[in-house]
XYZ file of C-alpha atoms in Angstrom:
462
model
C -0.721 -3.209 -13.631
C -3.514 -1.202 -12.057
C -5.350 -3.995 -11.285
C -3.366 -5.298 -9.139
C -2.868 -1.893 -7.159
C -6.555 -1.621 -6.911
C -6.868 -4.921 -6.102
C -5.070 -4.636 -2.689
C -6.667 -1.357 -2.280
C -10.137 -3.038 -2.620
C -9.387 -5.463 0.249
C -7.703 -3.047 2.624
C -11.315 -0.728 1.918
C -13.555 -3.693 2.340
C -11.740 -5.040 5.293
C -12.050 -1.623 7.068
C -15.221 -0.100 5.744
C -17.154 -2.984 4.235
C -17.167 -1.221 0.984
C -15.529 -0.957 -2.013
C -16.500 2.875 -3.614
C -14.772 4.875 -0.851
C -12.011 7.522 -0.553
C -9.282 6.785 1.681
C -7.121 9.795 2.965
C -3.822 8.270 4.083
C -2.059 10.362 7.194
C 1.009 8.346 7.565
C 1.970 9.323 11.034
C 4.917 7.048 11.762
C 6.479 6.740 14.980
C 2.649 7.375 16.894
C 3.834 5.202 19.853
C 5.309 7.999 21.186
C 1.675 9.371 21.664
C 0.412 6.223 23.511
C 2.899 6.038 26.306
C 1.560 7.193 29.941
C 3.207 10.289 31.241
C 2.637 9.423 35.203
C 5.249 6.669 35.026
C 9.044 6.361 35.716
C 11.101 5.502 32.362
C 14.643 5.246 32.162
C 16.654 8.144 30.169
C 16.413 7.505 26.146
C 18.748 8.805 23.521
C 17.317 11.215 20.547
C 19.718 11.528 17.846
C 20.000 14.853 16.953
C 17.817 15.571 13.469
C 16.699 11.896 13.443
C 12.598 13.415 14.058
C 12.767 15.456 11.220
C 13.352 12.347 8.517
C 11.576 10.026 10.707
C 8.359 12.776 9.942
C 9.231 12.662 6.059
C 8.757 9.216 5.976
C 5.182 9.994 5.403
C 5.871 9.837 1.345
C 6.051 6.428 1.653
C 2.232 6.745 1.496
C 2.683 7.263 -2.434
C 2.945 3.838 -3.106
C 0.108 2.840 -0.488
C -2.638 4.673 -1.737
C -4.805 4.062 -4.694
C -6.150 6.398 -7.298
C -8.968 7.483 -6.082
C -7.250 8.134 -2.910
C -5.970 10.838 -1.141
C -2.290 10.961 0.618
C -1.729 13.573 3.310
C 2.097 15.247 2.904
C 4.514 17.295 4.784
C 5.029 19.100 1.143
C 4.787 17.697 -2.283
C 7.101 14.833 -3.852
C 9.936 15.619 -5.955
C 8.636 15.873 -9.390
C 11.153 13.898 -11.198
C 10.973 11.406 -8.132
C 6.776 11.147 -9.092
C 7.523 10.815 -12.787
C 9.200 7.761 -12.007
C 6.741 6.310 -9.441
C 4.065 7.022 -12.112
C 6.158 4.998 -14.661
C 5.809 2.120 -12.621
C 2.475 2.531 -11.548
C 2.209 4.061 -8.236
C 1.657 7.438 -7.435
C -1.979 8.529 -8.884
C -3.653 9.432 -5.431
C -4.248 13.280 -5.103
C -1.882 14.899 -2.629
C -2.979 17.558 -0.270
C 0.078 18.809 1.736
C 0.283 21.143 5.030
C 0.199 25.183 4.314
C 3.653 25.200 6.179
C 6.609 22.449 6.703
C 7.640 22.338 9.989
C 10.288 20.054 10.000
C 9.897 19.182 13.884
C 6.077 18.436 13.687
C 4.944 14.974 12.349
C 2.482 15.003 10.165
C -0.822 15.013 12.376
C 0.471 18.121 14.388
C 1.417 20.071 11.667
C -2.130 19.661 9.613
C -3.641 20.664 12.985
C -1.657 23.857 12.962
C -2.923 24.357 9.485
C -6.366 25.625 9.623
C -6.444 26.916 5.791
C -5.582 22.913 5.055
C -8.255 21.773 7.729
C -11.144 24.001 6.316
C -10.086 22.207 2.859
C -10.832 18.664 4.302
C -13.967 19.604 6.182
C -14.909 20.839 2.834
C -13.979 17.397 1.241
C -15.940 15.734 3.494
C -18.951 17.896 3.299
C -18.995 17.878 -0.742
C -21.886 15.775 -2.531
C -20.994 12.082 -3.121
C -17.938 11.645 -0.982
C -17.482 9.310 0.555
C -14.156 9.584 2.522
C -12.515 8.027 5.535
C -9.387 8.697 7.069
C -6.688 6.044 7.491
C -3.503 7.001 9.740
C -0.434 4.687 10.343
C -2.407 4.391 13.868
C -4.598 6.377 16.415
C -3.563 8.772 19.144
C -5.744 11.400 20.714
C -4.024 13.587 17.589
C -5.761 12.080 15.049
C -9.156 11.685 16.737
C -8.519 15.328 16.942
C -7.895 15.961 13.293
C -10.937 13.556 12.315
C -13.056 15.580 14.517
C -12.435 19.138 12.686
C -12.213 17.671 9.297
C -15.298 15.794 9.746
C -13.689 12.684 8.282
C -14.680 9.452 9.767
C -11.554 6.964 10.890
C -11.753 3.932 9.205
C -9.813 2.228 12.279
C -10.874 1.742 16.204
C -10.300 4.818 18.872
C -6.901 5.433 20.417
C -7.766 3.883 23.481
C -7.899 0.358 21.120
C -4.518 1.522 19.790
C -2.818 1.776 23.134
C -4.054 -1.193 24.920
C -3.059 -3.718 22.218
C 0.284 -2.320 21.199
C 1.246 -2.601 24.641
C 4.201 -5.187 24.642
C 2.353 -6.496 28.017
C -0.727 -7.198 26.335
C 1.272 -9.395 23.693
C 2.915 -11.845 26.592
C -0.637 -12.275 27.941
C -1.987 -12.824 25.070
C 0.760 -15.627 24.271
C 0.188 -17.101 27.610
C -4.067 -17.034 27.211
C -3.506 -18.943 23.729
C -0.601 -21.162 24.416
C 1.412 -19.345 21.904
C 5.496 -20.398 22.856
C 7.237 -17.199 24.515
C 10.020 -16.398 25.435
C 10.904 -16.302 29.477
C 10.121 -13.268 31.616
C 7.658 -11.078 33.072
C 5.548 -7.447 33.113
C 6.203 -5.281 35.233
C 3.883 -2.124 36.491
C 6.135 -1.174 39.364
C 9.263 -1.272 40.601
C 8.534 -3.544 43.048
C 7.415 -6.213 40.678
C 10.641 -5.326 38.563
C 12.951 -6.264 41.282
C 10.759 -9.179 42.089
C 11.054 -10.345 38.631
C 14.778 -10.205 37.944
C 15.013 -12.616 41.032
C 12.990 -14.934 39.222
C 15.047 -14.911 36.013
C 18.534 -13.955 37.389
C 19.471 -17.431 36.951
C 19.972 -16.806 33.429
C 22.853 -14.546 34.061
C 24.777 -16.655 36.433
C 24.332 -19.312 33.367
C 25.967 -17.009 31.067
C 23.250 -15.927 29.111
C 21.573 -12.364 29.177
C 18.750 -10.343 29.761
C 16.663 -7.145 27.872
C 14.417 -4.868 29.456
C 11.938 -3.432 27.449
C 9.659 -0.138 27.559
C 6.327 -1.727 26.906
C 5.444 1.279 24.260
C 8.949 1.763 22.887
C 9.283 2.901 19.301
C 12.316 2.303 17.208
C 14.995 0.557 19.572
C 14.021 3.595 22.410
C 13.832 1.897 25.668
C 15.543 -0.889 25.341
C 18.467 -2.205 27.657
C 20.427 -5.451 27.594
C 21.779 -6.597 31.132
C 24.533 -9.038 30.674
C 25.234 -8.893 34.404
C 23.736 -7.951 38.146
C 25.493 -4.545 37.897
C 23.981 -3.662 35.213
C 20.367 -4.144 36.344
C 21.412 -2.231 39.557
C 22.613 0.378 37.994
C 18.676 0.822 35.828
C 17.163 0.136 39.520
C 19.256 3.210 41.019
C 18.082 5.808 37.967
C 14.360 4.659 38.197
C 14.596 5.001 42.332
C 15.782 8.033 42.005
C 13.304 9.351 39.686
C 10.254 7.912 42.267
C 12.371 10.137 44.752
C 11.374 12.962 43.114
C 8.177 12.575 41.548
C 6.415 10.223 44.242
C 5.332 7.413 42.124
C 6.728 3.752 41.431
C 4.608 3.099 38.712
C 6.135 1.618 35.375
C 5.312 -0.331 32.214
C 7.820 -2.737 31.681
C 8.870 -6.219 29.918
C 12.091 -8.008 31.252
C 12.641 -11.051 29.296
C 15.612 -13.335 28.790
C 17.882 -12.537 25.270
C 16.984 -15.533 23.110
C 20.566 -15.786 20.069
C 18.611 -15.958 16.991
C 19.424 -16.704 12.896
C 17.565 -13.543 12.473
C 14.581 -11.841 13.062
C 10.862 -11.715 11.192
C 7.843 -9.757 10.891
C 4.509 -11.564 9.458
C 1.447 -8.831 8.871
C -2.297 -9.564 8.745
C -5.548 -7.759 8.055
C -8.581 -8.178 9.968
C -12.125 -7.081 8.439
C -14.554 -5.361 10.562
C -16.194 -8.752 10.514
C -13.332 -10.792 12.192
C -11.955 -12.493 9.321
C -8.338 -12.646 9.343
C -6.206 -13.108 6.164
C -2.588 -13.674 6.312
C 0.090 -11.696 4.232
C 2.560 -13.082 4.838
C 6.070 -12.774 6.394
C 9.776 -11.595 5.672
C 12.782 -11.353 7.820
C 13.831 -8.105 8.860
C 17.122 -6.437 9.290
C 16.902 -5.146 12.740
C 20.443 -3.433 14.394
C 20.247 -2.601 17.985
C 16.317 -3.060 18.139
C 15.872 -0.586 14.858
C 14.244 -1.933 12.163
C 16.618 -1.306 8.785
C 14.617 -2.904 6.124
C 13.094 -6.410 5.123
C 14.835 -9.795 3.170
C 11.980 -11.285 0.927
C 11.100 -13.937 0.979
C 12.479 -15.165 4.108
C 14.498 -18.366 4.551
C 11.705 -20.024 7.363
C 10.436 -24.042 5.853
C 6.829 -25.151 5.489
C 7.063 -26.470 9.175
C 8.124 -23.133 10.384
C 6.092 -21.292 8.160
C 2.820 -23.169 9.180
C 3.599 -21.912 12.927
C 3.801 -18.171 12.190
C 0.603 -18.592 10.160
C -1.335 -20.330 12.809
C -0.254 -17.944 15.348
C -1.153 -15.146 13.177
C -4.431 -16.535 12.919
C -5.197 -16.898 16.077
C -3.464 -13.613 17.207
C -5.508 -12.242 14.566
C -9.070 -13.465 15.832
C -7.851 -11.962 19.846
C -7.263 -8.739 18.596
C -10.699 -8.745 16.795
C -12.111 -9.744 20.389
C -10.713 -7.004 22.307
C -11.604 -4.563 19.656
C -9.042 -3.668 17.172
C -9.367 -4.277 12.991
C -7.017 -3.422 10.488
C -3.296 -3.954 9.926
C -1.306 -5.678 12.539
C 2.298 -6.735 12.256
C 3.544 -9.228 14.521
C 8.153 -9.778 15.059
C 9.177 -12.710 15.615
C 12.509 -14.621 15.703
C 14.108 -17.913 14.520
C 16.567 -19.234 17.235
C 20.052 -20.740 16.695
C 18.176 -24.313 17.225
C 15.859 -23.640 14.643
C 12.502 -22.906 16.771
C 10.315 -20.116 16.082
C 9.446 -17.544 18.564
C 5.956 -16.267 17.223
C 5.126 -13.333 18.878
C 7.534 -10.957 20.632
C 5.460 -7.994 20.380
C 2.421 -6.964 18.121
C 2.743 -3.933 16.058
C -1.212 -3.551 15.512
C -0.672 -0.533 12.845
C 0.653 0.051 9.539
C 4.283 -1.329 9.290
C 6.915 -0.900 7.401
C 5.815 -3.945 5.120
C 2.192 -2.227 4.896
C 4.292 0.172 2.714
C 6.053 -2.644 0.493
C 3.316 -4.462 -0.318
C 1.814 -3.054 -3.747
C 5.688 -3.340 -5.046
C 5.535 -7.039 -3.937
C 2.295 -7.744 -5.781
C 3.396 -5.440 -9.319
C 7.045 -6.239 -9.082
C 8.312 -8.980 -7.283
C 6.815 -12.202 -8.775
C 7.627 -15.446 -7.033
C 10.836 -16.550 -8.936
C 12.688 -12.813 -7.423
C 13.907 -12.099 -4.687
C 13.610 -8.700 -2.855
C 15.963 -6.463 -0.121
C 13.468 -3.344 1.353
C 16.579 -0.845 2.799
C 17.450 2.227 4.393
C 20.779 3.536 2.982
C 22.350 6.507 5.525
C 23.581 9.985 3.707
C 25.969 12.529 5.516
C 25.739 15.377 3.319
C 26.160 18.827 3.304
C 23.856 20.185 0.750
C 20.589 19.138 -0.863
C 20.688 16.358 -3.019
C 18.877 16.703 -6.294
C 17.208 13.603 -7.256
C 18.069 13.849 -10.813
C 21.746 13.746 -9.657
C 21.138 10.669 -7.516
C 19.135 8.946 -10.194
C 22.242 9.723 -12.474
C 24.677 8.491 -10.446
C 22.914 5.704 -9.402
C 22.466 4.471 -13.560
C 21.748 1.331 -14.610
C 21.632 -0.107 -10.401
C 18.031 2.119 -10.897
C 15.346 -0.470 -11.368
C 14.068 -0.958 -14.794
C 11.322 -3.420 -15.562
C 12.563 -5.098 -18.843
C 15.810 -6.110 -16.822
C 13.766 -7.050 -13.539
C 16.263 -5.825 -11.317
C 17.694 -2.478 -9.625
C 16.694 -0.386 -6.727
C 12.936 0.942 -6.833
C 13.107 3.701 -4.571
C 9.879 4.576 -3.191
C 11.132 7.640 -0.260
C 13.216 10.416 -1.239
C 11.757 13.249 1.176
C 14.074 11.254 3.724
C 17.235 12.415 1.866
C 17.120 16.299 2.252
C 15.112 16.459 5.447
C 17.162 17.231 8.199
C 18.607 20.026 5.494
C 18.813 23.463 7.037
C 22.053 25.179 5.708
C 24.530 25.053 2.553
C 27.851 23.764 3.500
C 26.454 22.281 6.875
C 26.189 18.816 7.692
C 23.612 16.596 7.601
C 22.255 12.463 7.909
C 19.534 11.621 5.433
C 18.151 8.410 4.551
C 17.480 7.167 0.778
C 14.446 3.832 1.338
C 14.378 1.921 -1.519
C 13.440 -2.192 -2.569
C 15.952 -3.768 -4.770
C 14.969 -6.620 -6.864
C 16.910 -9.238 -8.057
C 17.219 -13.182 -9.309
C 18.903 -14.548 -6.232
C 19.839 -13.438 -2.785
C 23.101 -13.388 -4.275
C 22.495 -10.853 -7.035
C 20.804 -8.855 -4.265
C 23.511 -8.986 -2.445
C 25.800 -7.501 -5.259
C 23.614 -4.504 -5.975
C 23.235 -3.379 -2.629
C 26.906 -3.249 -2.227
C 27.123 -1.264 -5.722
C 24.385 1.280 -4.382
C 26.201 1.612 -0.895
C 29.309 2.194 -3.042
C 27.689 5.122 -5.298
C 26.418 6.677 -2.449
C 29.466 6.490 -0.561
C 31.259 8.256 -3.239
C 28.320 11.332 -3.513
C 29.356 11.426 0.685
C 32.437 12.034 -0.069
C 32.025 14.385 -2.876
C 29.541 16.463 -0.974
């Protein structure tokens, strides 16, 4: 069992270190986009869903079953202990845990350590004691973390921000489709409004066939920035809001992606990992559950044949050995989509960071043997006080995964549940992530439903 773990934890330390004997000290600051966007351009309005930030910066426990042993894992506040006990019984969960002096709920992860100098000093001292060897390993760069590495003194074991932003730029993936022949789908980047309106001439046609069109924010994050046009109104009516922001600030600048919708069978994500030598191994791919352009969890393995699996894995290949080129190493995740004809889209955007896979992957390789299928979910709570996770557990019973029966949900995030908590008898979402694991796609299908039923009823109760 621990080989295994510290098998993939070997690679992932090789591939970004070239060694094997080091410390890793995972800061799992999800949703980092955010940090790479440029603040002197014009963006159209996006929603925020009212306590959605303060799960979205719990979601750093998922870190528990990313790190190895030796490792370290960077928290908001410590695990539930019954929650551990059981992450332990499967074989996860032995890094050390050093969390912030105080939650605040409205921070991610990175800001709140840097408002925590007692927790800082504490690193710098890590770093500075005999025979460590540590690096630091975020979900992915911003000026934030360079920050943090600075005062702790801990070395990033992936490139600079600057890296970061230029190839998660949804423009940089459509050139880099077009400079290795990689299929994409219609459309165009655009940097100003000028070119925007210039480029919905040029695929306008689409509408007047019937079909559609999506404009993208080329550093969007979770389904922000993202419009469909389904008519000429519609993309007049985005034109007005962004004129009248250059009105007022004096600029026309933007960042970008209008593209025509492509109907799919579903959606996919493939990851790789580069080494600091340019290698590039594949890891594979699943399809992911994706509603309104936020991702809900992963189907694996994912229904694509050896014809369209080969031409994922040659893209990611080659992807892989670009992004080397211009300078980035590590993790990258790459969506895709398979079309109602059957053809594979390759690249829609790279995710050149940790993804949500990154955090699936040692349950894959202890758990989820070839002959089993697996369902990576979200489940939504509406609650209205905290949720004890020996009373979820319970209710939940035998649909709990257990490995003599090789089935049941392994939950592997439960800070999500009770973190947008702030009252008793006041309402609040939370969100239970969790990989069930069953025979068939069928049997999957039958637990999930039994889980969403369970936790409908503790909704209801509560």
């Amino acid at each position: 069992m621990t080989t295994v773990l510290t098998d993939f934890s070997s690679r992932l330390k090789w591939a970004l270190t070239g060694q094997h004997d080091v410390t890793f000290v995972y800061l799992n600051n999800f949703e980092v986009e955010e940090y790479w966007s440029d603040s002197g351009i014009l963006k159209l309005p996006s929603l925020s869903i009212g306590s959605a930030a303060d799960v979205v910066n719990r979601m750093e426990e998922l870190g528990v079953f990313l790190a190895g042993e030796k490792d370290i894992i960077l928290l908001k506040d410590m695990p539930n202990q019954e929650f551990m006990a059981d992450a332990q019984a499967l074989g996860f969960g032995r890094s050390g845990c050093i969390t912030v002096e105080h939650n605040d709920p409205a921070m991610n992860i990175t800001a709140n350590l840097l408002h925590c100098p007692r927790t800082v000093d504490k690193l710098r001292e890590l770093s500075q004691a005999a025979g460590t060897n540590a690096y630091l390993v975020p979900f992915g760069t911003s000026d934030q973390e360079e920050e943090f590495s600075r005062l702790t003194g801990i070395p990033l074991a992936v490139p600079s921000s600057d890296i970061f932003r230029k190839v998660n730029d949804k423009g940089y993936s459509r050139r880099l489709n077009a400079e290795l022949g990689i299929r994409q789908i219609p459309g165009v980047e655009c940097t100003s409004l000028d070119e925007l309106v210039s480029g919905f001439d040029q695929l306008k046609a689409v509408l007047e066939q019937g079909g559609r069109l999506v404009l993208k924010d080329s550093m969007g994050v979770s389904g922000k920035g993202i419009m469909v046009i389904a008519d000429e109104a519609r993309f007049h009516k985005c034109m007005s809001m962004l004129e009248k922001q250059a009105s007022k600030k004096g600029i026309r600048q933007i960042n970008y992606v209008l593209e025509q919708w492509i109907d799919k069978i579903c959606d996919l994500n493939y990851q790789i990992l580069i080494d600091r030598s340019g290698g590039v191994e594949f890891l594979g791919v699943k399809e992911s559950l994706v509603e309104q352009g936020v991702h809900q969890g992963h189907l694996m393995p994912s229904r694509l044949n050896d014809v369209q699996l080969e031409v994922i894995r040659e893209a990611a290949i080659r992807i892989g050995a670009a992004l080397y080129r211009d300078g980035y190493y590590g993790i990258a995740g790459m969506d895709a989509i398979l079309d109602e004809d059957g053809t594979i889209w390759p690249n829609l955007e790279i995710n050149a960071r940790f993804n949500m896979s990154t955090y699936q992957t040692n349950i894959e390789h202890q758990w989820l043997p070839e002959d089993q299928c697996g369902l990576a979910k979200k489940y939504t709570l509406r609650l209205n006080h905290l949720l004890e996770y020996g009373v979820l557990r319970s209710r939940l019973g035998t649909l709990m995964f257990e490995p003599e029966r090789g089935e049941g949900l392994l939950i592997n995030n439960f800070a999500t549940v009770n973190a947008a908590f702030r009252s008793e008898g006041t309402l609040f979402s939370g969100r239970l992530y969790g990989v069930i694991i069953a025979s068939s796609p069928e049997r999957l299908g039958v637990i999930d439903e039994a889980i969403e039923a369970v936790l409908s009823s503790i909704n209801e109760v509560m």
